[in-house]
Tab-separated table of C-alpha atoms in Angstrom:
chain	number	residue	atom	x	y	z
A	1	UNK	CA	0.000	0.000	0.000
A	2	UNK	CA	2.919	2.754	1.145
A	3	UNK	CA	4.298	2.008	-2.782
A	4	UNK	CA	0.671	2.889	-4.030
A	5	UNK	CA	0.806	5.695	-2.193
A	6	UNK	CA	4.381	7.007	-3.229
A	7	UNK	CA	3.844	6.128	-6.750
A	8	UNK	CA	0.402	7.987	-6.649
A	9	UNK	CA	2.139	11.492	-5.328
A	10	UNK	CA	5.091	10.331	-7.835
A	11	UNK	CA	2.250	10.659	-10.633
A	12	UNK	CA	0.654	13.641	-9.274
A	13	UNK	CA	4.076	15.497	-9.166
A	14	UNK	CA	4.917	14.733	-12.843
A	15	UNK	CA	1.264	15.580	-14.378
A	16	UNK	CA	0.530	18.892	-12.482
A	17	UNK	CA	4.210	20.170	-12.354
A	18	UNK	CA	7.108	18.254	-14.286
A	19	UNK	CA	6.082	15.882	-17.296
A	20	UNK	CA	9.663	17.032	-18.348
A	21	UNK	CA	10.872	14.579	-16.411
A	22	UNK	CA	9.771	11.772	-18.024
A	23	UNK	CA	9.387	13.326	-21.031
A	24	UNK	CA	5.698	12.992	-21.104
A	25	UNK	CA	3.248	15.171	-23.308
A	26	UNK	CA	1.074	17.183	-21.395
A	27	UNK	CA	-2.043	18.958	-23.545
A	28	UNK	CA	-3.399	22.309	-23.101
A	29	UNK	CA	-6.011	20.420	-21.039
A	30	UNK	CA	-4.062	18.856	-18.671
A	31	UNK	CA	-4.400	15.576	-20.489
A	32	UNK	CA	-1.551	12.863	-20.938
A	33	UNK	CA	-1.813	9.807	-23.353
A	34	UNK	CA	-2.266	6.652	-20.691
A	35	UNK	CA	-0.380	4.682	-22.579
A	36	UNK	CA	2.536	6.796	-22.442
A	37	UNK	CA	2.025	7.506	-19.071
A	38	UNK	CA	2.732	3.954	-18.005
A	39	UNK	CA	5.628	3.903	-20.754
A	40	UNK	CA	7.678	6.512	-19.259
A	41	UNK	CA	6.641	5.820	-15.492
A	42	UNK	CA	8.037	2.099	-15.614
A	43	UNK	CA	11.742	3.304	-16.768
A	44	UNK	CA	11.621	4.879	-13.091
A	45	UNK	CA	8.888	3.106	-11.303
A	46	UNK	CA	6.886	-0.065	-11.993
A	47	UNK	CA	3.176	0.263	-12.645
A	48	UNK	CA	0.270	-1.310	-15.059
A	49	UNK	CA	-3.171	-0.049	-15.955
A	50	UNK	CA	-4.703	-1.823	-13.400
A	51	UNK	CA	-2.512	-0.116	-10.676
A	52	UNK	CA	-3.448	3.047	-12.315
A	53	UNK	CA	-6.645	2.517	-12.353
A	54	UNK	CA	-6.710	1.942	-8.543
A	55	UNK	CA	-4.597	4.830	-8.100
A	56	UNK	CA	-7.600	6.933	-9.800
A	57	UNK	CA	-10.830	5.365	-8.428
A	58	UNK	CA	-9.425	5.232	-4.887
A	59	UNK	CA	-7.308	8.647	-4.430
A	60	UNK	CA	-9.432	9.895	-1.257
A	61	UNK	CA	-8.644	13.503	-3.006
A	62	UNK	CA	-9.880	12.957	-6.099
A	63	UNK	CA	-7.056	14.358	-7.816
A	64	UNK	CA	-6.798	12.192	-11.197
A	65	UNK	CA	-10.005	11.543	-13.871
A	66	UNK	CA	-9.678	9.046	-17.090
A	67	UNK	CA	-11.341	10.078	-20.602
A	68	UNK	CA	-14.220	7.964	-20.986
A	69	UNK	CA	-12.226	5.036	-22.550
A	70	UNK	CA	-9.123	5.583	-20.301
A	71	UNK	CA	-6.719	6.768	-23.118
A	72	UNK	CA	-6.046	9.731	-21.555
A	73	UNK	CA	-5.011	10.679	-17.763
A	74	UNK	CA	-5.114	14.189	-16.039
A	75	UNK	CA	-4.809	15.630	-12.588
A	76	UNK	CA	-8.137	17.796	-11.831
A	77	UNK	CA	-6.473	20.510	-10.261
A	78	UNK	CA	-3.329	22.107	-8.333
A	79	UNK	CA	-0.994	22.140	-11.637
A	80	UNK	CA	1.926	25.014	-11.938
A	81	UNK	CA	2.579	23.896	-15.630
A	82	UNK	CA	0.350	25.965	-17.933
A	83	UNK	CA	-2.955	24.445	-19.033
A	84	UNK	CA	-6.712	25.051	-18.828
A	85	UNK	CA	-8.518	22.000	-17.741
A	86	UNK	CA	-12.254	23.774	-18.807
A	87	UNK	CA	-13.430	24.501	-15.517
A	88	UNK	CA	-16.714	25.163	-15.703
A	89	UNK	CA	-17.481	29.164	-13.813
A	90	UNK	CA	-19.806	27.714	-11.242
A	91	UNK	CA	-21.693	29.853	-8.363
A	92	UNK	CA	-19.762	28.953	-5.209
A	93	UNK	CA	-20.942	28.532	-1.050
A	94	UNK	CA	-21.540	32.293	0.168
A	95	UNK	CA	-18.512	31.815	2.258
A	96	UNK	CA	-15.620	29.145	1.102
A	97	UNK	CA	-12.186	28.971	3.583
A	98	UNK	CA	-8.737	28.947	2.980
A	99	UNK	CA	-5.927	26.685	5.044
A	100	UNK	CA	-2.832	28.391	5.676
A	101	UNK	CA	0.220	28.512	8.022
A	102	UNK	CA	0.055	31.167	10.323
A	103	UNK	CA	3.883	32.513	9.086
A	104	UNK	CA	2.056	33.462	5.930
A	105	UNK	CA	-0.904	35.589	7.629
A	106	UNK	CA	1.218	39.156	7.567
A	107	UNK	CA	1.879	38.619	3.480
A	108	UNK	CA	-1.787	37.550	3.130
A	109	UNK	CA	-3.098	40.369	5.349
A	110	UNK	CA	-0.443	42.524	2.532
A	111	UNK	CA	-0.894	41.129	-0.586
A	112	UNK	CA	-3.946	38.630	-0.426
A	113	UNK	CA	-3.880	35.107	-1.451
A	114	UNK	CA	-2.047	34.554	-4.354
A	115	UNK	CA	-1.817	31.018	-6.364
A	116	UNK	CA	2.026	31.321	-6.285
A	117	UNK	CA	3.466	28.098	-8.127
A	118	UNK	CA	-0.309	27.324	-8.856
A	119	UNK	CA	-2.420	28.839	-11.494
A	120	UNK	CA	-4.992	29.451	-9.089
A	121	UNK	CA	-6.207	29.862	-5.536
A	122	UNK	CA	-7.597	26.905	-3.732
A	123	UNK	CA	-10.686	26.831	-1.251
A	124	UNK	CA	-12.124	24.687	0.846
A	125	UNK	CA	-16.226	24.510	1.471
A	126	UNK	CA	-15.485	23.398	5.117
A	127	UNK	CA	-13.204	25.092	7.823
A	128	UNK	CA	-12.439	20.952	8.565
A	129	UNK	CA	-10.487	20.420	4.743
A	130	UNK	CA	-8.645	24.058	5.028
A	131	UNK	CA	-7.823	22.928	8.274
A	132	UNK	CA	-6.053	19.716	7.292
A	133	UNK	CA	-4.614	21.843	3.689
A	134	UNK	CA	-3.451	24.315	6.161
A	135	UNK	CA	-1.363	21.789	8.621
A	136	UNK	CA	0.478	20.761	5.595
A	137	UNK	CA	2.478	23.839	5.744
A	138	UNK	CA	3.006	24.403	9.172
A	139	UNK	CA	0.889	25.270	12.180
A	140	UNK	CA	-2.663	25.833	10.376
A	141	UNK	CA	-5.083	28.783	10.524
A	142	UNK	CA	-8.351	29.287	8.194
A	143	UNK	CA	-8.935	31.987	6.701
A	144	UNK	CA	-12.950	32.642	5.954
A	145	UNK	CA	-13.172	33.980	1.969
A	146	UNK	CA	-16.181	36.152	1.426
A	147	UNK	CA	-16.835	34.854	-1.929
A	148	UNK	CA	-20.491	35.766	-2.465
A	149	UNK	CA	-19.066	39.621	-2.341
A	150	UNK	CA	-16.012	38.929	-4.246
A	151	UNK	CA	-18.574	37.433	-7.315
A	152	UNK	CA	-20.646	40.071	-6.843
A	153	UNK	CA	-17.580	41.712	-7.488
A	154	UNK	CA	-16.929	40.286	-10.263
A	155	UNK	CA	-14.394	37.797	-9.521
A	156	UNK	CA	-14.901	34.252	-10.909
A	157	UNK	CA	-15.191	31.213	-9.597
A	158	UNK	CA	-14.533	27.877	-10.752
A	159	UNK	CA	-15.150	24.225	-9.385
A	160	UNK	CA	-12.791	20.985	-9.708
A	161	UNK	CA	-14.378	17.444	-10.561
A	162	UNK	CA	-13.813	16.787	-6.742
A	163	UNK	CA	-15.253	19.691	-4.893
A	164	UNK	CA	-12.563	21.583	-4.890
A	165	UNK	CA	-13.149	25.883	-5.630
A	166	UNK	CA	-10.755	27.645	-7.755
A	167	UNK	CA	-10.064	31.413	-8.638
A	168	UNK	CA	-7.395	33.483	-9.654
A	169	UNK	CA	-6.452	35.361	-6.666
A	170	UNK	CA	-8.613	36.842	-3.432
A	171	UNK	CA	-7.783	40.274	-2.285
A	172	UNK	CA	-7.283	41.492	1.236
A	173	UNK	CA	-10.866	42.918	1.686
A	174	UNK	CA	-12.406	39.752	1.663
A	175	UNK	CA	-10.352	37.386	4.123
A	176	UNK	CA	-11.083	37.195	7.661
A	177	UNK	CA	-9.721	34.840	10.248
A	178	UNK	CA	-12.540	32.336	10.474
A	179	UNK	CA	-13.766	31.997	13.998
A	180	UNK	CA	-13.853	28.198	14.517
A	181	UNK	CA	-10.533	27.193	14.279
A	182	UNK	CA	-10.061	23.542	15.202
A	183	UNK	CA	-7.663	21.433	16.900
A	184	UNK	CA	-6.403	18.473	14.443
């Protein structure tokens, strides 16, 4: 299970940040050839369709989808290579949150939150998922996105296959510290 798992962040790094690496074709949707996938994985790592295929339909994140007759393999989100996986502009929650570390809080309180390596923001519908995205960087604090002002704004918002709310950037003016913080 622990090699699932490595090969399975392995995969994610190379399809949302260095297909270079392998020399793998990425498209202007995010989309690599399956076939070719596998090719180029197994001069580093082993791994077959059906280990792909498990990798897919059981990442708790939901990070990878399959074309409809599995030719083609993409992470959903997160990528710092340039592509446009159609995102759909979608309505979001009136408030979504944001998991940080609490070094960042005097360049977000400056600047706002910025996708950085990304090529956009991430949000969270629950303080309980920012909260976990958050500890991943240090000691976590969520940040409470007023996104129902920010569309009315005119600011667009777009939502991953798995749940996950995308934009390009949130400005100062709408970030507060949420009030339930929780203990993980």
């Amino acid at each position: 299970m622990r090699d699932v798992v490595r090969l399975s962040r392995y995969l994610c790094r190379v399809l949302r940040h260095h297909p270079e690496e392998i020399d793998l074709k990425v498209d202007d949707k995010g989309w690599a050839d399956t076939t070719e996938l596998i090719e180029k994985v197994n001069t580093k790592k082993k791994i077959d369709m059906e280990t792909l295929e498990y990798i897919v339909e059981n990442d708790q994140k939901g990070r990878y989808s399959f074309n409809e007759d599995k030719t083609k393999i993409r992470v959903n989100y997160g990528h710092s290579i340039p592509v446009n996986p159609d995102y759909e502009i979608a309505s979001p929650e009136t408030i979504l949150y944001h998991g940080t570390a609490t070094r960042f809080l005097d360049s977000i309180f400056k600047k706002g939150i910025l996708s950085k390596g990304r090529n956009l923001v991430h949000l969270s519908k629950d303080i309980e998922t920012a909260q976990i995205v958050g500890a991943r960087h240090g000691e976590p604090i969520v940040l409470e996105i007023d996104t129902k002002a920010m569309e009315q704004d005119g600011y667009k918002f777009y939502k991953s296959v798995n749940g996950i709310w995308l934009t390009d950037k949130v400005p100062v003016k709408y970030i507060s510290i949420a009030e339930k913080n929780i203990e993980i």
